Structure formats: structure tokens, C-alpha cells
Short mmCIF file of C-alpha atoms in Angstrom, two decimals:
data_model
loop_
_atom_site.label_atom_id
_atom_site.label_comp_id
_atom_site.label_asym_id
_atom_site.label_seq_id
_atom_site.Cartn_x
_atom_site.Cartn_y
_atom_site.Cartn_z
CA MET A 1 130.13 80.68 107.52
CA THR A 2 131.19 82.58 104.41
CA ALA A 3 129.76 85.91 103.32
CA SER A 4 128.00 84.25 100.38
CA GLN A 5 126.30 81.72 102.67
CA ASN A 6 124.74 84.39 104.88
CA SER A 7 123.84 86.79 102.05
CA ILE A 8 120.17 87.60 101.50
CA VAL A 9 118.54 85.86 98.55
CA GLN A 10 114.80 86.50 99.00
CA VAL A 11 112.43 89.01 100.68
CA GLU A 12 108.72 88.19 100.97
CA THR A 13 105.65 89.82 102.55
CA PHE A 14 102.55 88.13 103.94
CA TYR A 15 99.30 90.02 104.57
CA LEU A 16 97.01 88.40 107.15
CA ARG A 17 93.36 89.23 107.83
CA VAL A 18 91.00 87.58 110.29
CA SER A 19 87.29 88.37 110.28
CA LYS A 20 85.58 89.02 113.59
CA PRO A 21 82.17 90.22 114.76
CA GLN A 22 81.89 93.99 114.99
CA LEU A 23 81.42 95.11 118.59
CA PRO A 24 79.49 98.20 119.67
CA HIS A 25 81.48 101.34 120.43
CA MET A 26 80.08 103.15 123.46
CA GLY A 27 76.84 101.21 123.07
CA ARG A 28 76.40 101.63 119.31
CA LEU A 29 77.79 100.21 116.10
CA VAL A 30 80.07 102.50 114.10
CA PRO A 31 79.47 102.33 110.31
CA MET A 32 82.08 100.32 108.41
CA ASN A 33 83.04 101.29 104.85
CA GLU A 34 83.50 98.91 101.92
CA GLN A 35 87.22 98.56 102.66
CA GLY A 36 86.42 97.26 106.12
CA TYR A 37 87.43 100.39 108.05
CA ILE A 38 85.69 102.34 110.78
CA VAL A 39 86.54 105.81 112.03
CA ASP A 40 86.46 106.16 115.80
CA PRO A 41 83.90 108.89 116.55
CA ASP A 42 85.82 109.99 119.66
CA ASN A 43 89.43 110.33 118.51
CA GLY A 44 88.89 110.43 114.72
CA THR A 45 91.33 107.57 114.09
CA ILE A 46 90.76 104.95 111.38
CA TYR A 47 90.77 101.28 112.41
CA PRO A 48 90.04 98.03 110.56
CA GLY A 49 86.91 96.16 111.51
CA ASP A 50 88.87 92.90 111.44
CA ASP A 51 92.32 91.84 112.68
CA ARG A 52 95.17 92.56 110.25
CA THR A 53 98.94 92.49 110.13
CA LEU A 54 101.82 92.39 107.68
CA LEU A 55 104.70 89.95 108.12
CA LEU A 56 108.03 90.05 106.31
CA LYS A 57 110.33 87.09 105.69
CA ILE A 58 113.98 87.43 104.71
CA SER A 59 115.84 84.31 103.57
CA CYS A 60 119.60 83.74 103.35
CA ALA A 61 121.51 81.54 100.92
CA ASP A 62 122.08 78.86 103.58
CA GLY A 63 118.32 78.59 104.26
CA THR A 64 118.27 80.65 107.47
CA VAL A 65 115.09 82.73 107.73
CA GLY A 66 114.29 85.92 109.66
CA TRP A 67 110.80 87.18 110.46
CA GLY A 68 109.60 90.77 110.84
CA GLU A 69 106.25 92.47 111.35
CA THR A 70 105.00 96.02 111.01
CA TYR A 71 101.93 98.02 111.88
CA GLY A 72 99.96 96.76 108.90
CA ILE A 73 96.37 97.44 109.88
CA VAL A 74 95.70 100.27 107.40
CA ALA A 75 96.70 100.35 103.69
CA ALA A 76 99.10 97.43 104.10
CA GLY A 77 99.42 97.33 100.32
CA VAL A 78 101.51 100.49 100.50
CA VAL A 79 104.10 98.75 102.67
CA ARG A 80 104.02 95.62 100.52
CA GLU A 81 104.78 97.67 97.40
CA LEU A 82 107.61 99.54 99.11
CA VAL A 83 109.15 96.21 100.13
CA SER A 84 108.75 94.52 96.75
CA ASP A 85 109.76 97.53 94.65
CA VAL A 86 112.50 99.16 96.76
CA ILE A 87 113.57 97.41 99.95
CA GLY A 88 113.63 93.81 98.72
CA PRO A 89 115.82 94.45 95.67
CA PHE A 90 118.18 96.58 97.79
CA LEU A 91 118.61 93.76 100.34
CA ILE A 92 119.45 91.01 97.85
CA GLY A 93 123.11 90.06 98.24
CA LYS A 94 123.54 91.99 101.50
CA SER A 95 124.61 90.42 104.80
CA PRO A 96 122.04 90.64 107.64
CA LEU A 97 124.97 91.25 109.99
CA ASP A 98 125.16 94.76 108.52
CA VAL A 99 121.70 95.48 109.95
CA GLN A 100 122.32 98.98 111.34
CA ALA A 101 124.21 100.11 108.24
CA ILE A 102 121.34 98.76 106.12
CA TRP A 103 118.78 100.74 108.11
CA GLN A 104 120.76 103.95 107.65
CA SER A 105 121.22 103.34 103.92
CA LEU A 106 117.50 102.75 103.41
CA TYR A 107 116.62 105.83 105.46
CA ASN A 108 119.09 107.95 103.48
CA MET A 109 117.61 106.75 100.19
CA MET A 110 114.30 108.54 100.80
CA ARG A 111 115.04 111.34 103.28
CA VAL A 112 115.62 113.95 100.55
CA ARG A 113 112.09 113.21 99.30
CA GLY A 114 110.65 113.84 102.77
CA TYR A 115 109.93 110.20 103.63
CA THR A 116 111.25 110.37 107.18
CA THR A 117 108.17 108.82 108.78
CA GLY A 118 104.93 107.05 107.82
CA PHE A 119 104.64 104.02 105.58
CA TRP A 120 108.27 104.09 104.41
CA LEU A 121 109.48 103.83 108.01
CA ASP A 122 106.86 101.16 108.76
CA ALA A 123 108.37 99.11 105.95
CA LEU A 124 111.87 99.71 107.32
CA ALA A 125 110.68 98.56 110.76
CA ALA A 126 109.54 95.19 109.42
CA ALA A 127 112.79 94.67 107.51
CA ASP A 128 114.88 95.74 110.50
CA ILE A 129 113.16 93.30 112.85
CA ALA A 130 113.65 90.44 110.37
CA LEU A 131 117.33 91.33 109.93
CA TRP A 132 117.94 91.28 113.69
CA ASP A 133 116.16 87.90 113.87
CA LEU A 134 118.53 86.65 111.17
CA CYS A 135 121.56 88.04 113.02
CA GLY A 136 120.63 86.11 116.13
CA LYS A 137 120.06 82.89 114.24
CA LEU A 138 123.26 83.17 112.22
CA LEU A 139 125.26 83.79 115.41
CA ASN A 140 123.19 81.30 117.47
CA GLN A 141 122.33 83.97 120.05
CA PRO A 142 119.09 85.55 121.27
CA VAL A 143 118.68 89.11 120.01
CA TYR A 144 119.00 90.58 123.51
CA LYS A 145 122.59 89.33 123.62
CA LEU A 146 123.35 91.25 120.44
CA LEU A 147 121.81 94.38 121.99
CA GLY A 148 124.17 94.40 124.95
CA GLY A 149 122.87 91.81 127.38
CA GLN A 150 119.75 91.04 129.32
CA ARG A 151 118.98 93.11 132.45
CA ARG A 152 115.75 91.27 133.32
CA THR A 153 114.27 87.86 132.57
CA ARG A 154 110.67 89.07 132.66
CA VAL A 155 109.07 92.40 131.78
CA PRO A 156 106.36 94.06 133.93
CA ALA A 157 103.15 94.64 131.98
CA TYR A 158 100.34 97.15 132.23
CA ILE A 159 96.80 96.63 130.97
CA THR A 160 95.58 98.93 128.22
CA SER A 161 92.07 97.69 127.44
CA ILE A 162 89.46 98.07 130.17
CA GLN A 163 86.19 96.66 128.86
CA GLY A 164 82.62 97.33 129.89
CA ALA A 165 79.42 99.09 128.84
CA ASP A 166 79.45 101.47 131.82
CA LEU A 167 81.61 102.51 134.75
CA ALA A 168 80.45 99.64 136.95
CA GLU A 169 81.33 97.02 134.34
CA ARG A 170 84.71 98.62 133.68
CA LEU A 171 85.54 98.68 137.36
CA GLU A 172 84.64 95.00 137.62
CA HIS A 173 86.89 94.25 134.66
CA VAL A 174 89.75 95.95 136.51
CA ALA A 175 88.91 93.80 139.55
CA GLN A 176 89.04 90.65 137.41
CA LEU A 177 92.43 91.57 135.95
CA HIS A 178 93.68 92.55 139.41
CA ALA A 179 92.76 89.08 140.63
CA GLU A 180 94.83 87.66 137.74
CA GLY A 181 97.90 89.49 139.06
CA PHE A 182 97.95 92.76 137.11
CA ARG A 183 98.78 95.90 139.07
CA ALA A 184 98.93 98.63 136.42
CA PHE A 185 96.12 99.90 134.18
CA LYS A 186 95.65 102.57 131.52
CA VAL A 187 92.39 104.47 131.05
CA HIS A 188 91.62 105.92 127.63
CA ALA A 189 89.88 109.29 127.71
CA ALA A 190 88.75 108.94 124.11
CA THR A 191 86.94 105.67 124.77
CA SER A 192 85.75 106.04 128.37
CA PHE A 193 82.34 107.31 129.41
CA ASP A 194 84.01 109.33 132.14
CA ALA A 195 87.75 108.81 132.45
CA VAL A 196 88.12 111.07 135.47
CA GLU A 197 85.41 109.25 137.41
CA LEU A 198 86.74 105.83 136.43
CA ILE A 199 90.18 106.81 137.72
CA ARG A 200 88.64 108.00 140.99
CA LEU A 201 86.77 104.73 141.44
CA MET A 202 89.84 102.64 140.59
CA ARG A 203 92.00 104.50 143.07
CA ALA A 204 89.38 104.24 145.81
CA ARG A 205 89.08 100.47 145.35
CA PHE A 206 92.72 99.57 144.65
CA ALA A 207 95.12 101.74 146.62
CA GLU A 208 98.30 100.06 145.37
CA ILE A 209 97.78 99.93 141.61
CA GLU A 210 99.39 102.20 139.02
CA ILE A 211 96.96 104.17 136.86
CA MET A 212 97.75 105.94 133.59
CA LEU A 213 95.54 108.16 131.42
CA ASP A 214 95.81 108.29 127.61
CA LEU A 215 94.34 111.43 126.01
CA HIS A 216 94.92 110.15 122.44
CA TRP A 217 96.10 113.52 121.05
CA CYS A 218 92.46 114.69 121.21
CA PHE A 219 92.85 117.86 123.25
CA THR A 220 94.48 121.25 123.17
CA ALA A 221 97.25 121.88 125.68
CA ALA A 222 94.90 123.99 127.82
CA GLU A 223 92.24 121.28 127.84
CA ALA A 224 94.83 118.64 128.73
CA VAL A 225 96.02 120.76 131.66
CA SER A 226 92.45 121.04 132.93
CA ILE A 227 92.02 117.26 132.79
CA ALA A 228 95.39 116.72 134.46
CA ARG A 229 94.44 118.93 137.39
CA GLN A 230 91.24 116.94 137.93
CA ILE A 231 93.15 113.65 138.25
CA GLU A 232 96.23 114.86 140.12
CA PRO A 233 94.77 113.87 143.53
CA HIS A 234 94.49 110.23 142.40
CA ARG A 235 98.23 109.51 141.96
CA VAL A 236 98.32 109.02 138.20
CA ALA A 237 101.59 107.47 136.96
CA PHE A 238 101.63 109.31 133.64
CA LEU A 239 99.52 111.37 131.24
CA GLU A 240 99.91 110.07 127.70
CA ALA A 241 99.62 111.97 124.41
CA PRO A 242 98.03 115.04 126.03
CA CYS A 243 97.81 117.16 122.86
CA HIS A 244 98.25 116.89 119.09
CA THR A 245 101.46 115.11 118.10
CA GLU A 246 102.73 118.10 116.12
CA ASP A 247 102.16 120.49 119.05
CA ILE A 248 105.61 120.17 120.62
CA ASP A 249 105.33 123.51 122.42
CA GLY A 250 101.95 122.45 123.80
CA LEU A 251 103.50 119.27 125.14
CA ALA A 252 105.98 121.38 127.09
CA ARG A 253 103.21 123.64 128.41
CA VAL A 254 101.27 120.66 129.71
CA ALA A 255 104.33 119.23 131.43
CA ALA A 256 105.06 122.59 133.09
CA ALA A 257 101.48 122.91 134.39
CA THR A 258 100.99 119.51 136.04
CA SER A 259 102.75 117.32 138.59
CA ILE A 260 101.78 114.22 136.58
CA PRO A 261 104.64 112.84 134.44
CA VAL A 262 103.93 113.34 130.73
CA ALA A 263 104.40 110.46 128.27
CA ALA A 264 104.52 110.26 124.46
CA GLY A 265 106.11 108.36 121.62
CA GLU A 266 103.94 105.62 120.14
CA GLU A 267 103.71 107.45 116.81
CA TRP A 268 107.45 108.11 116.52
CA ARG A 269 109.52 106.21 113.96
CA THR A 270 113.03 107.41 114.69
CA VAL A 271 115.35 108.90 117.29
CA TYR A 272 115.01 112.18 115.39
CA ASP A 273 111.32 112.31 116.37
CA ALA A 274 112.30 111.62 119.98
CA HIS A 275 115.00 114.29 119.99
CA LEU A 276 112.57 117.07 119.03
CA ARG A 277 110.37 116.28 122.05
CA LEU A 278 112.96 115.27 124.63
CA LYS A 279 115.08 118.39 124.18
CA THR A 280 112.14 120.50 125.44
CA GLY A 281 112.35 118.78 128.84
CA ALA A 282 108.63 117.98 128.63
CA LEU A 283 108.77 114.20 128.74
CA ALA A 284 109.23 112.00 131.79
CA VAL A 285 108.25 108.81 129.92
CA VAL A 286 108.88 107.74 126.31
CA GLN A 287 106.81 105.05 124.59
CA PRO A 288 108.51 103.61 121.49
CA GLU A 289 106.38 101.22 119.44
CA MET A 290 108.36 98.36 117.92
CA GLY A 291 105.94 97.92 115.02
CA ARG A 292 106.81 101.44 113.88
CA THR A 293 110.46 101.80 114.89
CA GLY A 294 112.04 98.40 114.37
CA ILE A 295 114.78 97.31 116.78
CA THR A 296 117.51 99.70 115.59
CA GLN A 297 115.51 102.87 116.23
CA PHE A 298 113.75 101.47 119.31
CA ILE A 299 117.12 101.06 121.01
CA ARG A 300 118.37 104.48 119.88
CA ILE A 301 115.22 106.15 121.22
CA CYS A 302 115.66 104.40 124.56
CA GLN A 303 119.31 105.43 124.76
CA LEU A 304 118.36 109.05 124.09
CA ALA A 305 115.64 108.82 126.76
CA GLU A 306 118.25 107.66 129.27
CA LEU A 307 120.45 110.62 128.32
CA HIS A 308 117.51 112.87 129.25
CA HIS A 309 116.77 110.86 132.42
CA ALA A 310 113.35 109.78 131.15
CA ARG A 311 111.77 106.41 131.83
CA VAL A 312 110.78 103.97 129.06
CA ALA A 313 107.32 102.39 128.87
CA PRO A 314 107.07 100.74 125.43
CA HIS A 315 103.80 100.96 123.57
CA ALA A 316 102.22 97.75 122.26
CA THR A 317 99.93 98.24 119.32
CA ILE A 318 97.89 95.57 117.55
CA GLY A 319 100.05 92.84 116.07
CA PHE A 320 100.07 89.06 115.85
CA GLY A 321 103.22 88.46 117.89
CA ILE A 322 106.49 88.97 116.01
CA PHE A 323 107.09 92.63 116.75
CA MET A 324 105.97 92.00 120.32
CA ALA A 325 108.74 89.42 120.66
CA ALA A 326 111.18 91.99 119.27
CA SER A 327 109.90 94.60 121.73
CA LEU A 328 110.45 92.24 124.67
CA HIS A 329 114.01 91.45 123.58
CA ALA A 330 114.78 95.16 123.38
CA SER A 331 112.94 95.94 126.62
CA SER A 332 114.90 93.32 128.51
CA VAL A 333 118.14 95.26 127.93
CA ILE A 334 116.85 98.78 128.75
CA GLU A 335 118.06 100.10 132.11
CA SER A 336 115.34 102.74 132.50
CA LEU A 337 112.38 100.45 131.67
CA SER A 338 109.33 100.91 133.87
CA LEU A 339 106.37 99.07 132.33
CA HIS A 340 105.46 97.56 128.96
CA GLU A 341 101.96 97.92 127.56
CA VAL A 342 99.91 94.80 126.83
CA GLN A 343 96.94 94.70 124.47
CA ASN A 344 95.22 92.29 126.83
CA HIS A 345 92.27 91.72 124.48
CA PHE A 346 94.72 90.67 121.75
CA VAL A 347 97.94 89.25 123.17
CA HIS A 348 96.90 85.59 123.42
CA LYS A 349 94.68 85.64 120.36
CA TYR A 350 97.18 84.43 117.75
CA LEU A 351 100.18 83.24 119.77
CA GLY A 352 98.96 79.66 119.32
CA HIS A 353 99.87 80.02 115.64
CA PHE A 354 103.55 80.65 116.50
CA ASP A 355 106.37 78.57 117.93
CA THR A 356 107.34 80.70 120.93
CA ALA A 357 107.62 80.65 124.70
CA MET A 358 106.40 84.26 124.90
CA GLN A 359 103.41 84.81 127.18
CA CYS A 360 101.87 87.47 129.38
CA GLU A 361 100.44 86.36 132.70
CA GLN A 362 100.19 87.47 136.33
CA GLY A 363 101.34 90.97 135.45
CA PHE A 364 104.52 90.04 133.58
CA TYR A 365 105.67 89.09 130.11
CA ARG A 366 107.63 85.89 129.76
CA LEU A 367 110.33 86.44 127.17
CA PRO A 368 110.80 84.33 124.03
CA GLU A 369 113.57 81.74 124.09
CA GLY A 370 116.20 80.55 121.62
CA PRO A 371 118.34 82.15 118.90
CA GLY A 372 117.05 85.25 117.16
CA LEU A 373 113.67 86.51 118.31
CA GLY A 374 112.47 83.13 119.51
CA ILE A 375 109.27 83.20 117.44
CA ALA A 376 108.26 81.73 114.07
CA PRO A 377 104.90 81.10 112.36
CA LYS A 378 103.31 77.66 112.42
CA ASP A 379 101.57 76.32 109.33
CA SER A 380 98.19 77.05 110.95
CA LEU A 381 98.81 80.81 110.63
CA TRP A 382 98.58 80.71 106.85
CA GLN A 383 94.84 80.05 106.93
CA TYR A 384 94.57 83.85 107.36
CA LEU A 385 96.78 84.71 104.40
CA VAL A 386 95.44 87.20 101.86
CA PRO A 387 97.01 86.81 98.38
#
């Protein structure tokens, strides 16, 4: 194939929204604004009241297509404009096989203006995933082969959404998922009636499971230490996001004060974010999120984690499937992988609208198959397209 045949000729974005009934939060409905957003009263984070994502399609001169996806649930129009006004025109005429050089060039273009995270990096993540998908298709190889080779054919999954109106219902939900084959569960302190008590009940009923606690950046370092000491007797696998993301010193203080491994990383975009935290020695577990990092930075973060002898437990935020496929490809090559998060209330929701073998069942992800990422939209997906 000549360079002109595999050069990029078109870059497109597709914004998808799916209406759904609003569910009560902690027994009550949270007011939704006219843009369709709610603000979580516990952790102060903005969420859409419906399901949303942003897909990116890159086409080559020979007709080969690559698909990407980013974390497009809030202000997706910002990312769309960055793609159409800056990234798309830059990519035209480039070869997807230069994917890592392209990422660095795009990052360099905006770093002097301070755009080293946020929406600009979200846009880069979508483009990066699509470029890696194209690389695999052009070379007729799955992406994991291009990343160094597969170390595992399935990826162990942990549950992140324990549902129920009270502790009893939540414990029964854990029992249901346990019966389905899952053996690892994360409790969210910002959305649980009593996270400490739920952990105690889970440990008393299921001696063999792994339990994690996510503090959602809601606490000071001192408060996080107090919580950690309450749950230390219950063999907690890791304590996630114990204090505000910018409080790097606080992260180190928490790690020094508890025997529970400390985890962080879902909000990072680059290996530079990871370096600032890992060099403190605070982190035992890093949690890169493919929808924010793209494949290039995901792999670099994992390599840095291995240099610091930290484990990798990738985060899985809300998406329709494409960046999850990318995350599984990358996870399958990581030596220090422990568990991969699964949004169990979301993972099967839209997979029927994609051609893919990817699934999550009986406690494990089944990886996509075929060249590239092994996932592509079916025509049925476009019923959710927003112009």
C-alpha cells in the first residue's frame, strides 16, 4: 500500500444521546437543568440525565475507516469544535501509521497555551484511538499486536455499581452479581448510605471477594485517613481517590497513614499527570481511563506505573463501547494488570449496536476480535445521532 492510499482524507464526529427515565438518587430526584444535567449532591460532580457519548471517525484514501470515542457526556460540543477546527484539518494527508508522532505534535501545538489536560486532551484521546484502529486495519493485525503482544486472552473485571435503596438491597445486589461469577466489587462512599457498614456486611458474607472503596475526591487527607482506619480490618484491596485531585501531598499523607493500597488516575490525561503522583511513592494502583487518555498515553502511564512497581486497574467510565474495546486491547498487554473496572449497569446497554465479540460475563471481559479494535457501529446506532 502506498503512502497516498493510507493517507487520511476525512475526520468526522458523531454525538449520540439516548433519553432514559430519571432515577432517584438516595431516595429522591435531583433537579435537572434545561441542558439535561444534574449535579450530584454528594460529590458535586455534574452528570447528564441521559446517556451520551462522542464518536470520531477517521477515513483513509483507500476507504479504510478507524473509530474512536471520548468522554463526551458533558459539553461535547467543545470537543466537536476542537476536532473540526483544529485536529481534523491537521490530520488530513497524514498517515495513521505515524500515530504516536501525531499525538505528540497535537499535544505540542497547545501546551504553550496551557491546554495540557481537559477537553483538548479528550479530543486527542478520541483521535488517538481511531488512529490505532486504523493502524491495525491497515496492517491486518489486532491493536494488541501493535502494542507488543497479548499477555492474556481475557481480562478480570470488578463491579463498580452496587444498586439498592438501602444496605439490605445493596447487599442482595452483591449476592446476585456474586452468583453470576463476579468476585470483586467497588463501594462508592459518595453514593452509599453507609460505605463502612456496607463493606463490613460484604466481608462478613463473602470472605473471598475483593472489595475496593472509592472516596471520589470528596475528603481532606485527614478525613480519608480516618475512613481508611475504619475499614482496614475488612481487607480492602484499595482506597481510590482519597482526597482532592490537586492535593498531591495529601495523597502521600494518606498512603503513609494506612495499610490499604492507595489508587488514583481516572482523571489523568497523560503520563505527565501520572509522573507527578507516582514520584511521591504514594500510589500502589494506577487507574488510567481510556476515554481520557487514548491508547498512546494509556500505555505510557502503565509503563511508568511498572517502573514504580505499581499495579494497574484501569478505570471504565460511561461510554458506548469503542473506548472500552481500546482499553481491553491495551489491558491485555500490561504485565502489572490486576483488575479492570466494569460499569455493570451500562456495559451491555449499547453493545448490540456494534459489530464486536467483546462481552463481560462471569467476572471476565472477553476481548474483541479481528484487525484493529474489533468493534464498529451498526446502522442501528445512528437512531441516537444528534445533528
